[in-house]
Structures are given as structure tokens and as C-alpha cells.
mmCIF file of C-alpha atoms and ligand atoms in Angstrom:
data_model
loop_
_atom_site.group_PDB
_atom_site.id
_atom_site.type_symbol
_atom_site.label_atom_id
_atom_site.label_comp_id
_atom_site.label_asym_id
_atom_site.label_seq_id
_atom_site.Cartn_x
_atom_site.Cartn_y
_atom_site.Cartn_z
ATOM 1 C CA MET A 1 -20.314 23.207 16.870
ATOM 2 C CA PRO A 2 -17.609 21.153 15.128
ATOM 3 C CA LEU A 3 -18.422 19.938 11.708
ATOM 4 C CA LEU A 4 -17.173 16.434 12.026
ATOM 5 C CA SER A 5 -18.509 13.770 14.413
ATOM 6 C CA ALA A 6 -16.497 12.782 17.398
ATOM 7 C CA ALA A 7 -16.431 9.276 15.982
ATOM 8 C CA MET A 8 -14.132 10.566 13.043
ATOM 9 C CA SER A 9 -11.673 11.792 15.650
ATOM 10 C CA ARG A 10 -11.138 8.533 17.093
ATOM 11 C CA ILE A 11 -10.156 6.856 13.653
ATOM 12 C CA GLN A 12 -7.110 7.258 11.331
ATOM 13 C CA PRO A 13 -6.993 6.737 7.518
ATOM 14 C CA SER A 14 -5.873 3.123 6.571
ATOM 15 C CA ALA A 15 -2.197 3.043 6.850
ATOM 16 C CA THR A 16 -1.832 0.359 4.020
ATOM 17 C CA ALA A 17 -3.906 2.649 1.752
ATOM 18 C CA ALA A 18 -1.972 5.608 2.486
ATOM 19 C CA VAL A 19 1.574 3.731 1.514
ATOM 20 C CA THR A 20 -0.113 2.452 -1.637
ATOM 21 C CA LYS A 21 -1.134 5.924 -2.609
ATOM 22 C CA ARG A 22 2.281 7.439 -1.955
ATOM 23 C CA ALA A 23 3.967 4.741 -4.146
ATOM 24 C CA ILE A 24 1.310 5.583 -7.054
ATOM 25 C CA GLU A 25 2.150 9.276 -6.693
ATOM 26 C CA LEU A 26 5.978 8.683 -6.675
ATOM 27 C CA LYS A 27 5.790 6.332 -9.679
ATOM 28 C CA ALA A 28 3.729 9.147 -11.419
ATOM 29 C CA GLU A 29 6.489 11.517 -10.801
ATOM 30 C CA GLY A 30 8.761 9.086 -12.692
ATOM 31 C CA ARG A 31 10.764 7.487 -9.674
ATOM 32 C CA ASP A 32 11.452 3.657 -9.943
ATOM 33 C CA ILE A 33 9.319 2.300 -7.118
ATOM 34 C CA ILE A 34 8.957 -1.183 -5.995
ATOM 35 C CA SER A 35 5.513 -1.392 -4.202
ATOM 36 C CA LEU A 36 5.369 -4.009 -1.689
ATOM 37 C CA GLY A 37 2.529 -2.364 0.260
ATOM 38 C CA ALA A 38 -0.601 -3.592 -1.149
ATOM 39 C CA GLY A 39 -2.617 -6.442 0.261
ATOM 40 C CA GLU A 40 -3.907 -7.957 -3.015
ATOM 41 C CA PRO A 41 -2.828 -10.992 -5.082
ATOM 42 C CA ASP A 42 -1.067 -10.099 -8.377
ATOM 43 C CA PHE A 43 -3.172 -12.871 -10.023
ATOM 44 C CA ASP A 44 -6.030 -11.922 -12.372
ATOM 45 C CA THR A 45 -9.648 -12.961 -11.491
ATOM 46 C CA PRO A 46 -10.436 -16.479 -13.141
ATOM 47 C CA ASP A 47 -12.059 -16.406 -16.405
ATOM 48 C CA HIS A 48 -15.025 -18.493 -15.561
ATOM 49 C CA VAL A 49 -15.728 -15.905 -12.773
ATOM 50 C CA LYS A 50 -15.563 -13.050 -15.160
ATOM 51 C CA GLU A 51 -17.658 -14.748 -17.587
ATOM 52 C CA ALA A 52 -20.375 -15.376 -14.944
ATOM 53 C CA ALA A 53 -20.473 -11.459 -14.287
ATOM 54 C CA ILE A 54 -20.917 -10.998 -17.988
ATOM 55 C CA ALA A 55 -23.518 -13.443 -18.518
ATOM 56 C CA ALA A 56 -25.272 -11.652 -15.364
ATOM 57 C CA ILE A 57 -25.105 -8.516 -17.079
ATOM 58 C CA ARG A 58 -26.577 -9.958 -20.212
ATOM 59 C CA ALA A 59 -29.380 -11.641 -18.134
ATOM 60 C CA GLY A 60 -30.316 -8.340 -16.923
ATOM 61 C CA GLN A 61 -29.437 -9.072 -13.098
ATOM 62 C CA THR A 62 -28.602 -5.304 -12.943
ATOM 63 C CA LYS A 63 -31.119 -4.315 -10.381
ATOM 64 C CA TYR A 64 -31.440 -4.349 -6.431
ATOM 65 C CA THR A 65 -31.171 -7.778 -4.921
ATOM 66 C CA ILE A 66 -32.155 -9.072 -1.390
ATOM 67 C CA VAL A 67 -30.147 -6.468 0.923
ATOM 68 C CA ASP A 68 -27.847 -9.272 2.298
ATOM 69 C CA GLY A 69 -27.434 -11.238 -0.574
ATOM 70 C CA THR A 70 -29.058 -13.154 -3.604
ATOM 71 C CA ALA A 71 -30.431 -16.745 -2.901
ATOM 72 C CA GLU A 72 -27.908 -17.961 -5.366
ATOM 73 C CA LEU A 73 -24.803 -16.563 -3.593
ATOM 74 C CA LYS A 74 -26.066 -17.600 -0.434
ATOM 75 C CA ALA A 75 -26.543 -21.041 -1.396
ATOM 76 C CA ALA A 76 -23.012 -20.752 -2.821
ATOM 77 C CA ILE A 77 -21.655 -19.547 0.624
ATOM 78 C CA ARG A 78 -23.262 -22.281 2.557
ATOM 79 C CA LEU A 79 -21.941 -24.991 0.077
ATOM 80 C CA LYS A 80 -18.371 -23.441 0.714
ATOM 81 C CA PHE A 81 -18.706 -23.258 4.417
ATOM 82 C CA ARG A 82 -19.741 -27.187 4.085
ATOM 83 C CA ARG A 83 -17.149 -28.144 1.824
ATOM 84 C CA ASP A 84 -14.227 -26.014 2.921
ATOM 85 C CA ASN A 85 -14.990 -25.795 6.792
ATOM 86 C CA GLY A 86 -17.536 -28.622 7.679
ATOM 87 C CA LEU A 87 -19.828 -25.861 8.940
ATOM 88 C CA ASP A 88 -23.546 -25.984 8.459
ATOM 89 C CA TYR A 89 -25.148 -22.750 8.174
ATOM 90 C CA ALA A 90 -28.717 -22.232 7.541
ATOM 91 C CA ALA A 91 -29.927 -19.712 5.004
ATOM 92 C CA ASP A 92 -30.749 -17.090 7.664
ATOM 93 C CA GLU A 93 -27.412 -17.665 9.234
ATOM 94 C CA VAL A 94 -25.263 -15.980 6.346
ATOM 95 C CA THR A 95 -24.878 -12.607 5.265
ATOM 96 C CA VAL A 96 -23.424 -10.708 2.198
ATOM 97 C CA ASN A 97 -21.357 -7.525 2.184
ATOM 98 C CA VAL A 98 -19.478 -5.182 0.308
ATOM 99 C CA GLY A 99 -16.171 -6.793 1.003
ATOM 100 C CA GLY A 100 -14.957 -8.465 4.071
ATOM 101 C CA LYS A 101 -14.115 -5.102 5.582
ATOM 102 C CA HIS A 102 -17.677 -3.956 5.407
ATOM 103 C CA THR A 103 -18.716 -7.510 7.064
ATOM 104 C CA ILE A 104 -16.430 -6.849 9.873
ATOM 105 C CA PHE A 105 -17.457 -2.908 10.045
ATOM 106 C CA ASN A 106 -21.245 -4.301 10.077
ATOM 107 C CA ALA A 107 -20.838 -6.746 12.686
ATOM 108 C CA LEU A 108 -18.826 -4.559 15.208
ATOM 109 C CA VAL A 109 -21.388 -1.462 14.382
ATOM 110 C CA ALA A 110 -24.163 -3.680 15.087
ATOM 111 C CA THR A 111 -22.948 -5.102 18.333
ATOM 112 C CA LEU A 112 -20.751 -2.679 20.192
ATOM 113 C CA ASP A 113 -21.674 -0.044 22.636
ATOM 114 C CA ALA A 114 -19.496 2.443 24.418
ATOM 115 C CA GLY A 115 -17.533 0.852 26.987
ATOM 116 C CA ASP A 116 -17.607 -2.506 25.391
ATOM 117 C CA GLU A 117 -14.031 -4.043 24.977
ATOM 118 C CA VAL A 118 -12.758 -6.208 21.880
ATOM 119 C CA ILE A 119 -9.606 -8.157 22.172
ATOM 120 C CA ILE A 120 -7.183 -7.857 19.427
ATOM 121 C CA PRO A 121 -4.026 -9.853 19.256
ATOM 122 C CA ALA A 122 -1.043 -7.517 17.782
ATOM 123 C CA PRO A 123 0.276 -7.226 15.151
ATOM 124 C CA TYR A 124 -3.152 -6.907 13.773
ATOM 125 C CA TRP A 125 -4.978 -6.095 10.511
ATOM 126 C CA VAL A 126 -4.763 -2.398 10.546
ATOM 127 C CA SER A 127 -8.565 -1.765 10.567
ATOM 128 C CA TYR A 128 -9.660 -3.820 13.587
ATOM 129 C CA PRO A 129 -8.884 -0.967 16.186
ATOM 130 C CA ASP A 130 -9.974 1.738 14.372
ATOM 131 C CA ILE A 131 -13.488 0.306 13.712
ATOM 132 C CA VAL A 132 -13.613 -0.758 17.132
ATOM 133 C CA GLN A 133 -13.060 2.726 18.216
ATOM 134 C CA PHE A 134 -15.364 4.225 15.755
ATOM 135 C CA CYS A 135 -18.101 2.301 17.376
ATOM 136 C CA GLY A 136 -16.920 3.950 20.782
ATOM 137 C CA ALA A 137 -15.730 0.720 22.121
ATOM 138 C CA ARG A 138 -12.316 -0.219 23.424
ATOM 139 C CA PRO A 139 -9.685 -2.398 21.485
ATOM 140 C CA VAL A 140 -7.566 -4.201 24.169
ATOM 141 C CA VAL A 141 -4.478 -5.113 22.123
ATOM 142 C CA LEU A 142 -2.493 -8.035 23.230
ATOM 143 C CA PRO A 143 1.083 -8.205 21.954
ATOM 144 C CA CYS A 144 2.055 -11.372 20.437
ATOM 145 C CA PRO A 145 5.747 -11.089 19.366
ATOM 146 C CA ALA A 146 7.927 -13.017 17.199
ATOM 147 C CA GLU A 147 8.895 -15.361 20.057
ATOM 148 C CA ALA A 148 5.278 -16.423 20.663
ATOM 149 C CA GLY A 149 5.106 -17.222 16.585
ATOM 150 C CA TYR A 150 2.950 -13.908 16.614
ATOM 151 C CA LYS A 151 0.096 -15.951 18.287
ATOM 152 C CA LEU A 152 -1.990 -15.423 21.289
ATOM 153 C CA THR A 153 -1.853 -17.905 24.020
ATOM 154 C CA PRO A 154 -4.574 -19.189 26.218
ATOM 155 C CA GLU A 155 -3.144 -17.519 29.257
ATOM 156 C CA GLN A 156 -3.069 -14.028 27.786
ATOM 157 C CA LEU A 157 -6.529 -14.493 26.430
ATOM 158 C CA ASP A 158 -7.672 -15.763 30.081
ATOM 159 C CA ALA A 159 -5.908 -12.634 31.597
ATOM 160 C CA ALA A 160 -7.478 -10.202 29.270
ATOM 161 C CA ILE A 161 -11.231 -11.301 29.372
ATOM 162 C CA THR A 162 -13.291 -8.935 31.547
ATOM 163 C CA PRO A 163 -17.104 -8.677 32.040
ATOM 164 C CA LYS A 164 -17.103 -6.032 29.483
ATOM 165 C CA THR A 165 -15.503 -8.414 26.765
ATOM 166 C CA LYS A 166 -17.787 -8.764 23.745
ATOM 167 C CA TRP A 167 -15.491 -10.053 21.059
ATOM 168 C CA LEU A 168 -12.194 -11.713 20.463
ATOM 169 C CA ILE A 169 -11.027 -11.048 17.026
ATOM 170 C CA LEU A 170 -8.683 -14.064 15.665
ATOM 171 C CA ASN A 171 -7.486 -13.715 12.305
ATOM 172 C CA SER A 172 -5.636 -16.817 10.857
ATOM 173 C CA PRO A 173 -3.829 -16.909 8.579
ATOM 174 C CA SER A 174 -2.730 -13.477 9.840
ATOM 175 C CA ASN A 175 -2.205 -10.045 7.974
ATOM 176 C CA PRO A 176 0.319 -8.824 8.485
ATOM 177 C CA THR A 177 2.505 -11.925 9.891
ATOM 178 C CA GLY A 178 1.171 -14.940 7.952
ATOM 179 C CA ALA A 179 1.150 -16.691 11.314
ATOM 180 C CA ALA A 180 -1.674 -19.468 11.375
ATOM 181 C CA TYR A 181 -3.184 -21.390 14.177
ATOM 182 C CA SER A 182 -3.189 -25.101 14.071
ATOM 183 C CA GLU A 183 -6.506 -27.025 15.355
ATOM 184 C CA LYS A 184 -4.619 -27.979 18.646
ATOM 185 C CA GLU A 185 -4.031 -24.259 19.259
ATOM 186 C CA LEU A 186 -7.407 -23.210 18.537
ATOM 187 C CA ARG A 187 -8.810 -25.781 20.975
ATOM 188 C CA ALA A 188 -6.488 -24.550 23.511
ATOM 189 C CA LEU A 189 -7.714 -20.996 23.081
ATOM 190 C CA ALA A 190 -11.396 -22.368 22.759
ATOM 191 C CA ALA A 191 -11.209 -24.020 26.255
ATOM 192 C CA VAL A 192 -10.569 -20.575 27.622
ATOM 193 C CA LEU A 193 -13.491 -19.196 25.664
ATOM 194 C CA LEU A 194 -15.709 -22.056 26.822
ATOM 195 C CA ALA A 195 -15.333 -20.581 30.459
ATOM 196 C CA HIS A 196 -16.564 -17.236 29.270
ATOM 197 C CA PRO A 197 -19.616 -17.704 27.701
ATOM 198 C CA HIS A 198 -20.547 -13.928 27.045
ATOM 199 C CA VAL A 199 -17.495 -13.721 24.485
ATOM 200 C CA PHE A 200 -18.165 -13.829 20.946
ATOM 201 C CA VAL A 201 -15.305 -14.647 18.413
ATOM 202 C CA LEU A 202 -15.172 -12.961 15.137
ATOM 203 C CA ALA A 203 -12.712 -15.544 13.130
ATOM 204 C CA ASP A 204 -11.366 -13.786 10.069
ATOM 205 C CA ASP A 205 -10.450 -16.535 7.659
ATOM 206 C CA MET A 206 -9.866 -14.370 4.783
ATOM 207 C CA TYR A 207 -6.600 -16.006 3.872
ATOM 208 C CA GLU A 208 -7.656 -19.779 4.518
ATOM 209 C CA HIS A 209 -6.719 -20.852 0.906
ATOM 210 C CA ILE A 210 -3.338 -19.557 0.932
ATOM 211 C CA VAL A 211 -1.352 -21.862 3.335
ATOM 212 C CA TYR A 212 1.795 -23.793 3.014
ATOM 213 C CA ASP A 213 3.683 -26.921 3.382
ATOM 214 C CA ASP A 214 1.564 -29.370 5.130
ATOM 215 C CA PHE A 215 -0.240 -26.787 7.108
ATOM 216 C CA ARG A 216 -4.098 -27.662 7.453
ATOM 217 C CA PHE A 217 -6.282 -24.584 7.692
ATOM 218 C CA VAL A 218 -9.088 -25.147 10.367
ATOM 219 C CA THR A 219 -11.583 -22.472 11.560
ATOM 220 C CA LEU A 220 -12.433 -21.992 15.020
ATOM 221 C CA ALA A 221 -16.233 -23.032 14.999
ATOM 222 C CA ALA A 222 -15.107 -26.333 13.409
ATOM 223 C CA ALA A 223 -12.140 -26.870 15.766
ATOM 224 C CA GLU A 224 -14.390 -26.321 18.613
ATOM 225 C CA PRO A 225 -18.143 -26.923 17.704
ATOM 226 C CA ARG A 226 -19.611 -25.822 21.118
ATOM 227 C CA LEU A 227 -18.329 -22.262 20.139
ATOM 228 C CA PHE A 228 -20.560 -22.341 16.685
ATOM 229 C CA GLU A 229 -23.270 -20.574 18.461
ATOM 230 C CA ARG A 230 -21.086 -17.401 19.255
ATOM 231 C CA THR A 231 -18.756 -17.498 16.346
ATOM 232 C CA LEU A 232 -19.106 -15.146 13.179
ATOM 233 C CA THR A 233 -17.013 -16.717 10.630
ATOM 234 C CA VAL A 234 -15.815 -14.177 8.133
ATOM 235 C CA ASN A 235 -14.452 -14.560 4.824
ATOM 236 C CA GLY A 236 -14.571 -13.290 1.210
ATOM 237 C CA ALA A 237 -13.929 -13.389 -2.412
ATOM 238 C CA SER A 238 -10.857 -10.781 -2.385
ATOM 239 C CA LYS A 239 -7.797 -12.804 -1.612
ATOM 240 C CA ALA A 240 -8.515 -16.461 -2.565
ATOM 241 C CA TYR A 241 -10.078 -15.737 -5.869
ATOM 242 C CA ALA A 242 -8.183 -12.604 -6.731
ATOM 243 C CA MET A 243 -11.377 -10.397 -6.671
ATOM 244 C CA THR A 244 -10.391 -7.516 -4.631
ATOM 245 C CA GLY A 245 -12.089 -4.923 -6.782
ATOM 246 C CA TRP A 246 -15.414 -6.869 -6.826
ATOM 247 C CA ARG A 247 -16.051 -6.112 -3.329
ATOM 248 C CA ILE A 248 -17.566 -9.299 -1.874
ATOM 249 C CA GLY A 249 -17.310 -10.475 1.841
ATOM 250 C CA PHE A 250 -19.495 -12.644 3.747
ATOM 251 C CA ALA A 251 -20.059 -14.320 7.061
ATOM 252 C CA GLY A 252 -21.754 -17.284 8.733
ATOM 253 C CA GLY A 253 -22.839 -16.927 12.407
ATOM 254 C CA PRO A 254 -25.591 -16.243 15.061
ATOM 255 C CA LYS A 255 -29.090 -15.251 13.372
ATOM 256 C CA ARG A 256 -29.212 -12.163 15.668
ATOM 257 C CA ILE A 257 -26.108 -10.781 14.618
ATOM 258 C CA ILE A 258 -26.938 -11.741 10.698
ATOM 259 C CA GLN A 259 -30.277 -10.044 11.150
ATOM 260 C CA ALA A 260 -28.905 -7.008 12.506
ATOM 261 C CA ILE A 261 -26.229 -6.695 9.897
ATOM 262 C CA ALA A 262 -28.926 -6.887 7.127
ATOM 263 C CA LYS A 263 -30.994 -4.041 9.108
ATOM 264 C CA LEU A 264 -27.880 -1.888 9.357
ATOM 265 C CA GLN A 265 -27.030 -2.649 5.650
ATOM 266 C CA SER A 266 -30.551 -1.875 4.684
ATOM 267 C CA GLN A 267 -29.693 1.847 5.835
ATOM 268 C CA SER A 268 -26.321 2.203 4.258
ATOM 269 C CA THR A 269 -25.198 0.303 1.250
ATOM 270 C CA THR A 270 -28.214 -1.759 0.647
ATOM 271 C CA ASN A 271 -27.221 -4.963 -1.554
ATOM 272 C CA PRO A 272 -23.660 -5.544 -2.684
ATOM 273 C CA CYS A 273 -23.150 -5.122 -6.586
ATOM 274 C CA SER A 274 -25.808 -7.701 -8.201
ATOM 275 C CA ILE A 275 -22.990 -8.612 -10.961
ATOM 276 C CA ALA A 276 -20.320 -8.976 -8.337
ATOM 277 C CA GLN A 277 -22.492 -11.272 -6.257
ATOM 278 C CA ALA A 278 -23.275 -13.499 -9.410
ATOM 279 C CA ALA A 279 -19.399 -13.653 -10.223
ATOM 280 C CA ALA A 280 -18.769 -14.594 -6.358
ATOM 281 C CA ALA A 281 -21.288 -17.379 -6.523
ATOM 282 C CA ALA A 282 -19.568 -18.791 -9.599
ATOM 283 C CA ALA A 283 -16.003 -18.392 -7.594
ATOM 284 C CA LEU A 284 -17.370 -20.199 -4.573
ATOM 285 C CA ALA A 285 -19.488 -23.067 -6.356
ATOM 286 C CA GLY A 286 -17.105 -23.423 -9.493
ATOM 287 C CA PRO A 287 -13.656 -25.339 -9.771
ATOM 288 C CA GLN A 288 -11.375 -24.869 -6.677
ATOM 289 C CA GLU A 289 -8.308 -26.972 -8.081
ATOM 290 C CA PHE A 290 -6.366 -23.656 -9.136
ATOM 291 C CA LEU A 291 -6.508 -22.337 -5.296
ATOM 292 C CA LYS A 292 -3.770 -24.889 -4.627
ATOM 293 C CA GLU A 293 -1.739 -24.035 -7.690
ATOM 294 C CA ARG A 294 -1.771 -20.240 -6.754
ATOM 295 C CA ALA A 295 -0.838 -21.310 -3.082
ATOM 296 C CA ARG A 296 2.052 -23.197 -4.452
ATOM 297 C CA ALA A 297 3.251 -20.187 -6.547
ATOM 298 C CA PHE A 298 2.924 -17.978 -3.431
ATOM 299 C CA GLN A 299 4.996 -20.542 -1.413
ATOM 300 C CA GLU A 300 7.701 -20.139 -3.835
ATOM 301 C CA ARG A 301 7.923 -16.491 -3.314
ATOM 302 C CA ARG A 302 7.575 -16.676 0.525
ATOM 303 C CA ASP A 303 10.660 -19.107 0.391
ATOM 304 C CA LEU A 304 12.656 -16.580 -1.918
ATOM 305 C CA VAL A 305 11.853 -13.601 0.284
ATOM 306 C CA VAL A 306 12.433 -15.142 3.517
ATOM 307 C CA SER A 307 15.730 -16.478 2.432
ATOM 308 C CA MET A 308 16.792 -13.015 1.049
ATOM 309 C CA LEU A 309 15.573 -11.205 4.096
ATOM 310 C CA ASN A 310 17.595 -13.511 6.560
ATOM 311 C CA GLN A 311 20.700 -12.630 4.421
ATOM 312 C CA THR A 312 20.202 -8.946 5.330
ATOM 313 C CA GLU A 313 22.063 -7.181 7.764
ATOM 314 C CA GLY A 314 19.941 -6.306 10.741
ATOM 315 C CA LEU A 315 16.824 -8.343 9.653
ATOM 316 C CA VAL A 316 15.344 -11.460 11.240
ATOM 317 C CA CYS A 317 12.472 -13.014 9.303
ATOM 318 C CA GLN A 318 10.188 -15.895 10.499
ATOM 319 C CA ARG A 319 8.783 -18.533 7.853
ATOM 320 C CA PRO A 320 5.015 -17.987 7.855
ATOM 321 C CA GLN A 321 2.468 -20.740 7.348
ATOM 322 C CA GLY A 322 0.117 -18.794 5.210
ATOM 323 C CA ALA A 323 -1.197 -15.531 3.661
ATOM 324 C CA PHE A 324 1.237 -13.571 1.429
ATOM 325 C CA TYR A 325 2.934 -11.522 4.031
ATOM 326 C CA VAL A 326 6.226 -11.474 6.081
ATOM 327 C CA TYR A 327 6.883 -9.377 8.903
ATOM 328 C CA PRO A 328 10.476 -9.093 9.569
ATOM 329 C CA ASP A 329 11.780 -7.865 12.941
ATOM 330 C CA CYS A 330 14.325 -4.930 12.596
ATOM 331 C CA HIS A 331 15.448 -3.945 15.966
ATOM 332 C CA ARG A 332 19.157 -4.196 15.341
ATOM 333 C CA LEU A 333 18.870 -1.426 12.993
ATOM 334 C CA ILE A 334 17.066 0.987 15.267
ATOM 335 C CA GLY A 335 19.233 3.687 16.351
ATOM 336 C CA ARG A 336 21.596 3.448 13.200
ATOM 337 C CA THR A 337 22.564 6.267 11.047
ATOM 338 C CA ALA A 338 21.969 6.596 7.219
ATOM 339 C CA PRO A 339 24.746 7.983 4.848
ATOM 340 C CA ASP A 340 22.488 11.126 4.545
ATOM 341 C CA GLY A 341 22.869 11.801 8.200
ATOM 342 C CA ARG A 342 19.376 10.745 9.288
ATOM 343 C CA THR A 343 18.884 8.727 12.493
ATOM 344 C CA ILE A 344 16.741 5.598 12.188
ATOM 345 C CA GLY A 345 14.719 5.957 15.407
ATOM 346 C CA SER A 346 11.863 3.627 14.558
ATOM 347 C CA ASP A 347 10.344 1.296 11.952
ATOM 348 C CA GLU A 348 8.588 4.242 10.533
ATOM 349 C CA ASP A 349 11.980 5.841 9.786
ATOM 350 C CA LEU A 350 13.339 2.847 8.405
ATOM 351 C CA ALA A 351 10.520 2.501 5.812
ATOM 352 C CA SER A 352 11.123 6.130 4.856
ATOM 353 C CA TRP A 353 14.706 5.408 4.402
ATOM 354 C CA PHE A 354 13.803 2.077 2.227
ATOM 355 C CA LEU A 355 11.403 4.428 0.096
ATOM 356 C CA ASP A 356 13.785 7.463 -0.352
ATOM 357 C CA SER A 357 17.140 5.433 -0.917
ATOM 358 C CA GLU A 358 16.066 2.454 -2.862
ATOM 359 C CA GLY A 359 12.414 3.174 -3.926
ATOM 360 C CA VAL A 360 10.900 0.150 -2.083
ATOM 361 C CA SER A 361 7.523 0.921 -0.729
ATOM 362 C CA LEU A 362 6.203 -1.176 2.413
ATOM 363 C CA VAL A 363 4.362 -0.693 5.524
ATOM 364 C CA HIS A 364 5.954 -0.186 8.990
ATOM 365 C CA GLY A 365 4.930 -2.347 11.838
ATOM 366 C CA GLY A 366 3.802 0.432 14.035
ATOM 367 C CA ALA A 367 0.608 0.467 11.958
ATOM 368 C CA PHE A 368 -0.239 -3.154 12.713
ATOM 369 C CA GLY A 369 0.542 -2.506 16.566
ATOM 370 C CA LEU A 370 3.940 -4.282 16.878
ATOM 371 C CA SER A 371 7.095 -2.628 16.503
ATOM 372 C CA PRO A 372 10.017 -2.489 15.287
ATOM 373 C CA ALA A 373 9.168 -4.543 12.291
ATOM 374 C CA PHE A 374 7.689 -3.862 8.797
ATOM 375 C CA ARG A 375 5.396 -5.909 6.513
ATOM 376 C CA ILE A 376 6.140 -6.942 2.931
ATOM 377 C CA SER A 377 3.422 -8.109 0.787
ATOM 378 C CA TYR A 378 5.044 -10.818 -1.693
ATOM 379 C CA ALA A 379 2.149 -10.848 -3.939
ATOM 380 C CA THR A 380 4.275 -9.788 -6.860
ATOM 381 C CA SER A 381 6.558 -11.289 -9.517
ATOM 382 C CA PRO A 382 9.679 -13.415 -8.358
ATOM 383 C CA ALA A 383 11.658 -11.324 -10.572
ATOM 384 C CA LEU A 384 10.660 -8.008 -8.694
ATOM 385 C CA LEU A 385 10.664 -9.675 -5.364
ATOM 386 C CA GLU A 386 14.369 -10.552 -5.889
ATOM 387 C CA GLU A 387 15.222 -7.109 -7.071
ATOM 388 C CA ALA A 388 13.197 -5.655 -4.154
ATOM 389 C CA CYS A 389 15.142 -7.624 -1.493
ATOM 390 C CA ARG A 390 18.381 -6.904 -3.300
ATOM 391 C CA ARG A 391 17.631 -2.941 -2.678
ATOM 392 C CA LEU A 392 16.706 -3.815 0.896
ATOM 393 C CA GLN A 393 19.932 -5.486 1.653
ATOM 394 C CA ARG A 394 21.749 -2.528 0.023
ATOM 395 C CA ALA A 395 19.613 -0.009 2.105
ATOM 396 C CA CYS A 396 20.231 -1.904 5.320
ATOM 397 C CA ALA A 397 23.860 -2.605 4.707
ATOM 398 C CA ALA A 398 24.231 1.113 4.320
ATOM 399 C CA LEU A 399 23.224 2.029 7.866
ATOM 400 C CA GLN A 400 25.863 2.502 10.452
HETATM 401 N N1 PLP B 1 -9.363 -9.280 6.824
HETATM 402 C C1 PLP B 1 -8.264 -9.189 6.706
HETATM 403 C C2 PLP B 1 -7.137 -9.925 7.575
HETATM 404 C C3 PLP B 1 -7.583 -8.839 5.543
HETATM 405 O O1 PLP B 1 -6.295 -8.681 5.117
HETATM 406 C C4 PLP B 1 -8.534 -8.054 4.700
HETATM 407 C C5 PLP B 1 -7.875 -7.363 3.546
HETATM 408 O O2 PLP B 1 -6.859 -6.802 3.006
HETATM 409 C C6 PLP B 1 -9.911 -7.902 4.943
HETATM 410 C C7 PLP B 1 -10.233 -8.529 6.028
HETATM 411 C C8 PLP B 1 -10.958 -7.454 4.005
HETATM 412 O O3 PLP B 1 -10.902 -7.886 2.626
HETATM 413 P P1 PLP B 1 -11.779 -7.288 1.641
HETATM 414 O O4 PLP B 1 -12.526 -6.310 2.349
HETATM 415 O O5 PLP B 1 -11.048 -6.930 0.313
HETATM 416 O O6 PLP B 1 -12.751 -8.512 1.413
#
């Protein structure tokens, strides 16, 4: 009898976590590495959030809480959904989990059976297909190339829906491309979904506050209120409030799903950390002005990186509307030869070349389901980004 479950054979370790680990190991060996792999803001958690956590510890909020979130945090989440998204969720329509990844994991485990299908536009966030496969369900990956702005079209969606489709996962702004759907684009997708009432939508809004220029973020259930009843609106503290280590994710959605998530969570993690919940409540209910300042800082970095990448031999880079990633196309470099004799046969080979020749660590497009490309996280200082882009320019120019 095999030791490990069949479910384990259906998933891979997270590619982004693997790249980050490799960069840390090489740094520890003394190599000069610039890591553009990690998907987390370089900003610190705001002071008032840290203070709320310290106050919670001092007040003895160190015990188990209600499994799917304290009353205080749920109130802050409902306030956030009203204020930022115009969505009115009742107290029993919100859930709190151990990070947004856990929210998504819970929702999919609670709803998927073998044979169910989940539509995932590619490039996608690395965990979606693996979680779906873990559940024994089938990811239906729809390629959304650069020419389509890395976005799903209504025609593509309509053609992919079958009687077995349980979910569409829609992530805007996107990890890994930064592409974001306008209200008009969401309405066009919603028109398709309205004709297929058995399909639920998981709207992953993790990067909603990191948007640029005059882009106005709208979430699907607000763009089309008739989809409110079958949309799970997922968000979290990690990206907007620079709280990746605190592990708080949450969602608003249909009561039956919210209750199922609580039941599942009661048999796994129990409540998210009581102190992190107090901190997240302070983040969501407290001052929000700094979010715009941080988005402006990210926008300057986006402009720097996009401009330098587009001056790099063989690369073409779109200018994304949000998140802190760019996803340059590198098809012109595939098939070239490096000075050490290696052939660049794929975007994974190219990522290895960047790491070996110039010490720049990033994630190849294959991990996100659309090649040849790679993802750069520009959530690091402009000086480091400039140096990293210079190194990439050298590494690309060296390929014949
Ligand atoms: N969704 C997307 C698109 C992400 O990029 C991430 C993190 O990288 C998550 C969800 C989960 O974030 P966390 O588990 O830190 O809340």
C-alpha cells in the first residue's frame, strides 16, 4: 500500500515558493542574488496595525476564537466590502481563514467532487490548478495571450462552460500579469454567466488596492448584482496592508458555502491566529489613505521596469493596470545559445540562465500556464530594480 495519498500525487510544490527558497540558499552561499521571485510587498505592516496586535496580546486575546472569525473582524470585513466594493454581506455571509490561499483551498475543497470542472484563465496564479486537482476535479485552463491583454473573452468563456462546470476563477488584478478587468469587461463576462446559472464564480480580488493610472477597480458581484448569489468574493490582508506573514484571508459569499467552509475549518486549522485577526480588523477598519501612496510608489516601479524591459534584446513587456508583477514575452530568445554553450529551449532555461549568469532570480512562465514568458515581481526598491534590469539586459544581449 503506498504511504502517500493519491491526492498528493496530483499536486506539485508551489513553483514560486521553490524559486524563493533557491534564491535564499544561493544568497547564504555568498552569491550576489537579486530576488524578483517573491509575491510580497517590500513595505512594512503599518504601525497602527502592529499596535493593535500588541494591544490584543496585552488584553489577553490569546485564546481560541469563533472558528471562522471574531465578531470584531467580521464587522470590519463587512465594512470593507460596503466601503470599497458596494457589497452588502450579512454577518453569516463572511468567513475568515488563514490567508487568502486558505480561503480558496477551503472553498474548493468544500464544493468540488471528482469530475467537476473549474475554468481557470491562463496565465494563472500557481495554486489554482493544483488545489482543483487536489480535490480530484479538473482544471479547464483557457489560454489568454498577450494579444488579448491576458484577459478572458466572453466567447472563450461561453465555449468552455459544460454541465460539469462548477466554478470560474477570475483574478483581477492578476498575478502573474497585472492585467485587470474593467467594469465593462466584467459585465460582458457576466452576460455569459447569467445564461449558465449552475456556474459559481470565485473572484480573487487580492490586489484590488494596487491599481494604476486612472484604472477603477470593480469586483464582479458589484458589476453584475445578479451574480451576487453565486459569487465568492475573496480578499485578504496580505498584499494591500503588507501583512503576508500574519496569514489573514477572507471572503463574502453564499451562506451555504460560508457555512461549509466553517465546518471544514473546524476540523483542520480551527480559527486563524487571534492576534492576527485583531491586527486585520485594525487594518480594514482603520485609515486607508496610505494605500493610494503605496500604489503610487508601485506605479513608479512599474514604469521603470516596463521601460527597461522594453529596451532589452528579445523581450516585449505590456504595461499592466495593477498588482506588482510584469510578465514579459520572451519568445524571440527561445532557441538562442548562451556563451557557455547551453541552448535556451524554454522559458525555464531562460530563468536558469538569468540566475546562473547574472544572479537574478525570477519565475518562468511555465509555472503560470502560459509560455514563453517570465514573471518579475517589482515589489522591491527602485535601485535594486534598475540593477536587476541592467543585469537582464546583459544576460539577454549575450544570447546568440
Ligand atoms: N490570490 C492571489 C492572486 C495571490 O497572488 C495570492 C498570494 O500570492 C493569494 C491569493 C494568497 O495570498 P495570501 O494567502 O497571502 O493571503
